[in-house]
mmCIF file of N, CA and C in Angstrom:
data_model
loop_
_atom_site.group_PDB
_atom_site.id
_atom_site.type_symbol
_atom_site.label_atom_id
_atom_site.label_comp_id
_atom_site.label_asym_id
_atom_site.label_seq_id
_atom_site.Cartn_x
_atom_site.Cartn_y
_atom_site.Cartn_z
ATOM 1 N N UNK F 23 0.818 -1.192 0.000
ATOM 2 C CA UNK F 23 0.000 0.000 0.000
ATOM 3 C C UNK F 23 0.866 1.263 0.000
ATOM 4 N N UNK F 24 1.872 1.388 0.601
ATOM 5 C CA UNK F 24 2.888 2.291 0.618
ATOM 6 C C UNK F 24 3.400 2.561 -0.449
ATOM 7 N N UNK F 25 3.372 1.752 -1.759
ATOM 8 C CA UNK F 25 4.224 2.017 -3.093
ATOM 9 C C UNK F 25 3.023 2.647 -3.988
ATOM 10 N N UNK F 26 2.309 2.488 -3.324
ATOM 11 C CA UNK F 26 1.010 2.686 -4.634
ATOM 12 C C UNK F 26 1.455 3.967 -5.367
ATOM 13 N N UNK F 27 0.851 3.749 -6.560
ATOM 14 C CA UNK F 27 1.704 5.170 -7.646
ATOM 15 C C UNK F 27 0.520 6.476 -7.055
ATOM 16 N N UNK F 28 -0.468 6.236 -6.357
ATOM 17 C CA UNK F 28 -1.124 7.541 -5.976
ATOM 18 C C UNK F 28 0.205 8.659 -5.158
ATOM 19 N N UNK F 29 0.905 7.790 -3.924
ATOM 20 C CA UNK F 29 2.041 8.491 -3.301
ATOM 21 C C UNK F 29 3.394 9.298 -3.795
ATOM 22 N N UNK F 30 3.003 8.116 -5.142
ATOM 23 C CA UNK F 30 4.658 8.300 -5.684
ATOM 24 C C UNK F 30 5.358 9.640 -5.519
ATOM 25 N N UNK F 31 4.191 10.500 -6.202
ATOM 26 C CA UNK F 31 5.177 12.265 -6.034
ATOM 27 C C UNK F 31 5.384 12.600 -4.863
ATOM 28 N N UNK F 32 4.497 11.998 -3.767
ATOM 29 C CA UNK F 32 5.107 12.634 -2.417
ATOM 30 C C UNK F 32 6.048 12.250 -2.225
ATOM 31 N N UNK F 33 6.387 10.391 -2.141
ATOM 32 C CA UNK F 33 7.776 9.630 -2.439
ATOM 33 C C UNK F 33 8.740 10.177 -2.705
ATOM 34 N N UNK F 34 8.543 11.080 -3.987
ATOM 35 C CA UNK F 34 9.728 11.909 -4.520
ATOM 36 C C UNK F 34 10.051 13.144 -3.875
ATOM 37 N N UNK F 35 9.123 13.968 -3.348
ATOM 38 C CA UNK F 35 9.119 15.070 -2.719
ATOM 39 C C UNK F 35 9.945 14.954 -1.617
ATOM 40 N N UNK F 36 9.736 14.019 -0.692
ATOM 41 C CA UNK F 36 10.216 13.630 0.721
ATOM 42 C C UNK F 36 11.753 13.247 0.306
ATOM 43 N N UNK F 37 12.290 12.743 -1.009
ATOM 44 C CA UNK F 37 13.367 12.549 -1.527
ATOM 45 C C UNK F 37 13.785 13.453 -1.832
ATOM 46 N N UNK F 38 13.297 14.844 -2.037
ATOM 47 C CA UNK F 38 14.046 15.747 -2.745
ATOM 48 C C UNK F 38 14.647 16.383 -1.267
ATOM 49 N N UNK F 39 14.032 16.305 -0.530
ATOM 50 C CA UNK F 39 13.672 16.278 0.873
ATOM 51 C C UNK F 39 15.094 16.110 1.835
ATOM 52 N N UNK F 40 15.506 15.029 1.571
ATOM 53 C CA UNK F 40 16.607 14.176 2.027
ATOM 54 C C UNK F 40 15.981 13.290 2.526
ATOM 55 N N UNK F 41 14.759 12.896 2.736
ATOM 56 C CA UNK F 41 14.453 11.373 3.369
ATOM 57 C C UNK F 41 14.193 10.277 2.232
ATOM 58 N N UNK F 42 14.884 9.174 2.377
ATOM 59 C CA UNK F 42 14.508 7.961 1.875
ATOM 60 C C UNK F 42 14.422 6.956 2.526
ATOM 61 N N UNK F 43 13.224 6.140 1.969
ATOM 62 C CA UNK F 43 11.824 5.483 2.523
ATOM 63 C C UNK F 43 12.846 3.982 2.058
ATOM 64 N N UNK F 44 13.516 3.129 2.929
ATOM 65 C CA UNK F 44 12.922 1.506 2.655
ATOM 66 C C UNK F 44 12.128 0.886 3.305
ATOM 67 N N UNK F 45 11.771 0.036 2.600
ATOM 68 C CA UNK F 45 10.387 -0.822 2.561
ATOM 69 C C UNK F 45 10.794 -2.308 3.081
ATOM 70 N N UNK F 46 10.483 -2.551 3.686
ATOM 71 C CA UNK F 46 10.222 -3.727 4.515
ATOM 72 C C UNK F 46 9.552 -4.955 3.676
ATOM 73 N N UNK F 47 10.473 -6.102 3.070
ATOM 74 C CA UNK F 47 9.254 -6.939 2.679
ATOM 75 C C UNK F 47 8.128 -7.481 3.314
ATOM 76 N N UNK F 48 6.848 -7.850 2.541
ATOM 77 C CA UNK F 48 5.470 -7.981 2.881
ATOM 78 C C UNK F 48 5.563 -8.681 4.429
ATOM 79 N N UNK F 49 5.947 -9.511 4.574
ATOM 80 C CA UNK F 49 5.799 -10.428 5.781
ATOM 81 C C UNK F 49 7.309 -10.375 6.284
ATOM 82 N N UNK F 50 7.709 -9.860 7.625
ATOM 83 C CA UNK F 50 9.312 -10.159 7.759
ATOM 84 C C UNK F 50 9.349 -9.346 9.344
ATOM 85 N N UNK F 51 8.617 -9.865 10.173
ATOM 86 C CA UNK F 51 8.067 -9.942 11.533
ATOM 87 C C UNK F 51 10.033 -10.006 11.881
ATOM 88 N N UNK F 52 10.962 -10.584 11.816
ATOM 89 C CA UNK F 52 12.361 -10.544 11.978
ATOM 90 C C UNK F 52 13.274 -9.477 11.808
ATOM 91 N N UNK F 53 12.700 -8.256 11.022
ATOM 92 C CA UNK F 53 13.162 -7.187 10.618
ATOM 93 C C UNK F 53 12.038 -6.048 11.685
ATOM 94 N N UNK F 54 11.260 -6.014 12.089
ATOM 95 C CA UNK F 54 10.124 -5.429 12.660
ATOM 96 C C UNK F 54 10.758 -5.060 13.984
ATOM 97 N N UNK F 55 10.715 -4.008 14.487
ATOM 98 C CA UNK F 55 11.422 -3.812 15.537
ATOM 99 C C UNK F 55 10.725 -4.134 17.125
ATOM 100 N N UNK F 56 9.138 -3.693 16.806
ATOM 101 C CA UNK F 56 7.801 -3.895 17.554
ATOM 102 C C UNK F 56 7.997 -5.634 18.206
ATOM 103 N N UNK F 57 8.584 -6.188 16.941
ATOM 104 C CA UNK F 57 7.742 -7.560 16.814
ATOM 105 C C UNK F 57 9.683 -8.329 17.928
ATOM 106 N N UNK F 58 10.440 -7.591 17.377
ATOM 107 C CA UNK F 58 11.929 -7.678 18.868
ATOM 108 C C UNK F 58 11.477 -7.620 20.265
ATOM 109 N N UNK F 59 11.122 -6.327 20.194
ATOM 110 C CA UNK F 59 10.302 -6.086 21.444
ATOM 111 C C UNK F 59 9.303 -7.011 22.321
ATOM 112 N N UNK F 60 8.103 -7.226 21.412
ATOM 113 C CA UNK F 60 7.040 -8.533 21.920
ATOM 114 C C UNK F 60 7.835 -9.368 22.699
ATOM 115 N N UNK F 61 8.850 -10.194 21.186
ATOM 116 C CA UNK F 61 9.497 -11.399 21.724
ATOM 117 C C UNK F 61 10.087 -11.146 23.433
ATOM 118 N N UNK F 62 10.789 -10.215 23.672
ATOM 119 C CA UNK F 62 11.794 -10.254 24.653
ATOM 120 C C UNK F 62 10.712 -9.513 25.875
ATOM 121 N N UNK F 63 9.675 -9.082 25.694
ATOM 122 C CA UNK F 63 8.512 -9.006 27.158
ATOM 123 C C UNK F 63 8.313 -10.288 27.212
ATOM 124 N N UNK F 64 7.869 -11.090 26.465
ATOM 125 C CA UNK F 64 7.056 -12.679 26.438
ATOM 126 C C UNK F 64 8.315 -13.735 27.465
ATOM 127 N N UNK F 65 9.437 -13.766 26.993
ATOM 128 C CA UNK F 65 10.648 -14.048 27.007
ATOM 129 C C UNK F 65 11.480 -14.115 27.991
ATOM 130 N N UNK F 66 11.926 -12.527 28.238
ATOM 131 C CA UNK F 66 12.960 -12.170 29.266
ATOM 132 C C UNK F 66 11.984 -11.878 30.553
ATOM 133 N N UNK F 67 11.279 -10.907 30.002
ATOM 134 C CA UNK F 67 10.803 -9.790 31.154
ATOM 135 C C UNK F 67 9.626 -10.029 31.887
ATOM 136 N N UNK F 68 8.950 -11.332 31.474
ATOM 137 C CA UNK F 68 7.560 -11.345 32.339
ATOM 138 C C UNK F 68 7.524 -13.108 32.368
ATOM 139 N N UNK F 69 7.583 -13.081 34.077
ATOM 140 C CA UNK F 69 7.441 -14.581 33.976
ATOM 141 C C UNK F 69 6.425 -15.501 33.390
ATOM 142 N N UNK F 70 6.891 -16.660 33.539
ATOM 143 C CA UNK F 70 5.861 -17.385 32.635
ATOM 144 C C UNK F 70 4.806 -17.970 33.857
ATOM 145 N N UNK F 71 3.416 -17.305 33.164
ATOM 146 C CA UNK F 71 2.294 -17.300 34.503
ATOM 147 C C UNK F 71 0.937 -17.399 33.897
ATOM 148 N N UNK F 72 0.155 -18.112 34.111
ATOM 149 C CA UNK F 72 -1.215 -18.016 34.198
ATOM 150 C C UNK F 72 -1.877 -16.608 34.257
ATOM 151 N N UNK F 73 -2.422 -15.357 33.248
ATOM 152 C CA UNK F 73 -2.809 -14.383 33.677
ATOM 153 C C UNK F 73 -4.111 -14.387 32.976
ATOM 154 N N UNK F 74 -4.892 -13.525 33.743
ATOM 155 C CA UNK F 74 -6.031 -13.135 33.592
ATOM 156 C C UNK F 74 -5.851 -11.569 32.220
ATOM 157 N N UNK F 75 -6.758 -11.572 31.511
ATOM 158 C CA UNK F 75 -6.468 -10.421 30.445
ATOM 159 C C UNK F 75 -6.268 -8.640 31.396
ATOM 160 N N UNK F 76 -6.570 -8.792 32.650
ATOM 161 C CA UNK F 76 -6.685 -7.491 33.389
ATOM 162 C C UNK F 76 -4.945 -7.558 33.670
ATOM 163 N N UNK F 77 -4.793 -8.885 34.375
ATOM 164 C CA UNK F 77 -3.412 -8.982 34.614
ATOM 165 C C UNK F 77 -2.120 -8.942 33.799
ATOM 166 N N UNK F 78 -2.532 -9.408 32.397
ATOM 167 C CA UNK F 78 -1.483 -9.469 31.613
ATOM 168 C C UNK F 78 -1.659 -7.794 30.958
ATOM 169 N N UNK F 79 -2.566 -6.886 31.080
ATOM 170 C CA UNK F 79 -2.117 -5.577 30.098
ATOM 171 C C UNK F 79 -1.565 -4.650 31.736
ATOM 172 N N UNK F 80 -1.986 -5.281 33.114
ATOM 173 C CA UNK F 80 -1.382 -4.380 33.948
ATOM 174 C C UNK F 80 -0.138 -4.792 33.964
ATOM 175 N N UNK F 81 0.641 -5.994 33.464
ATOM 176 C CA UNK F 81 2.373 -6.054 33.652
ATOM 177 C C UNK F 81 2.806 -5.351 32.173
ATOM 178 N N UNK F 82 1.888 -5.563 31.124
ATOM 179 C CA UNK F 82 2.546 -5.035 30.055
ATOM 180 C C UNK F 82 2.766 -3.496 30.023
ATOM 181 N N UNK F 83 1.368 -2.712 30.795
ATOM 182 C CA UNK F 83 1.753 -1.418 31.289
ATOM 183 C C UNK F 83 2.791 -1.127 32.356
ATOM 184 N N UNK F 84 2.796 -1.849 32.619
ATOM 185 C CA UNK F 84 4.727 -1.470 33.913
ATOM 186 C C UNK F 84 5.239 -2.240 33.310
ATOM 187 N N UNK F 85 6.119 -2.708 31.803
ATOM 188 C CA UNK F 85 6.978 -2.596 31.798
ATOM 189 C C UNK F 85 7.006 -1.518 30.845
ATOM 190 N N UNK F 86 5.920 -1.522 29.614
ATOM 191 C CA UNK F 86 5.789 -0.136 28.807
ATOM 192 C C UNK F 86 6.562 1.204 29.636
ATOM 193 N N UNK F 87 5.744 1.364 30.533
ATOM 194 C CA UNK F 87 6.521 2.686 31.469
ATOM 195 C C UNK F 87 7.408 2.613 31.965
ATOM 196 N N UNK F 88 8.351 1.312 32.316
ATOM 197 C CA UNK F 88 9.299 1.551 32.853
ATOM 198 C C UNK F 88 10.914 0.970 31.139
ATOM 199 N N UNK F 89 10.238 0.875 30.218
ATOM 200 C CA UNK F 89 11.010 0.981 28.866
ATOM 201 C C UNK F 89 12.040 2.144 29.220
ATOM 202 N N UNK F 90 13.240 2.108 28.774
ATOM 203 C CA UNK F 90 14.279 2.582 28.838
ATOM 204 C C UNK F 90 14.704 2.757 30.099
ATOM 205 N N UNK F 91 14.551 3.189 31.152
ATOM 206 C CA UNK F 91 15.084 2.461 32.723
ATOM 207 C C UNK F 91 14.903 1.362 33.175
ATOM 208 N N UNK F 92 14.195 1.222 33.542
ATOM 209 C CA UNK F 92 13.907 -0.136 33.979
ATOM 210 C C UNK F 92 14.170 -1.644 32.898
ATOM 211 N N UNK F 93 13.783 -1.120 31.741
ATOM 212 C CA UNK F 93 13.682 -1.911 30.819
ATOM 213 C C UNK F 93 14.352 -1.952 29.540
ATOM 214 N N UNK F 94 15.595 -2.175 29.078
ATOM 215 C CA UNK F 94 16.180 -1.749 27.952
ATOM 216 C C UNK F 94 16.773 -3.177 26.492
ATOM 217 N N UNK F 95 16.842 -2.763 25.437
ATOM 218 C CA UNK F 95 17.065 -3.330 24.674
ATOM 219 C C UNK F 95 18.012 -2.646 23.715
ATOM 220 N N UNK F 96 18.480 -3.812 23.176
ATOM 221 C CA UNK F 96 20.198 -3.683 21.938
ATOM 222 C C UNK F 96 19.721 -4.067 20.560
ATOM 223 N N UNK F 97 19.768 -3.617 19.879
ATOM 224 C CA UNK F 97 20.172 -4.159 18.676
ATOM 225 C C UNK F 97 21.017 -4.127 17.560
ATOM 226 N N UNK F 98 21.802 -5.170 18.650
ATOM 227 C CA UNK F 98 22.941 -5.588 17.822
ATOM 228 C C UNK F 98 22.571 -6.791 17.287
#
């Protein structure tokens, strides 16, 4: 949806711009930075527990807020 030729001149504009746009192939959850993240809450940061849906978005909100102190990531 992002390539569609309706954008294109903005495409170019934003290029004349100094920004250039790569594109992510269609499916590639491995390149996704969001999808790094998921993995390593699921993973590292939240034990593995039986939660109720109230319980699992109140740990995902403390660690959300505590992201970059409390909570940090590399990518290397």
């Amino acid at each position: 949806i992002h390539k569609a030729k309706a954008i294109q001149p903005l495409l170019a504009l934003l290029k004349q711009k100094g920004l250039t746009l790569h594109f992510l192939p269609p499916y590639s959850p491995e390149l996704n930075r969001v999808e790094k993240l998921w993995h390593q809450m699921k993973s590292e940061w939240m034990a593995f527990k039986a939660r109720s849906a109230a319980t699992l978005e109140a740990d995902v909100d403390k660690i959300l807020a505590g992201f970059g102190s409390d909570y940090r990531m590399t990518f290397c």
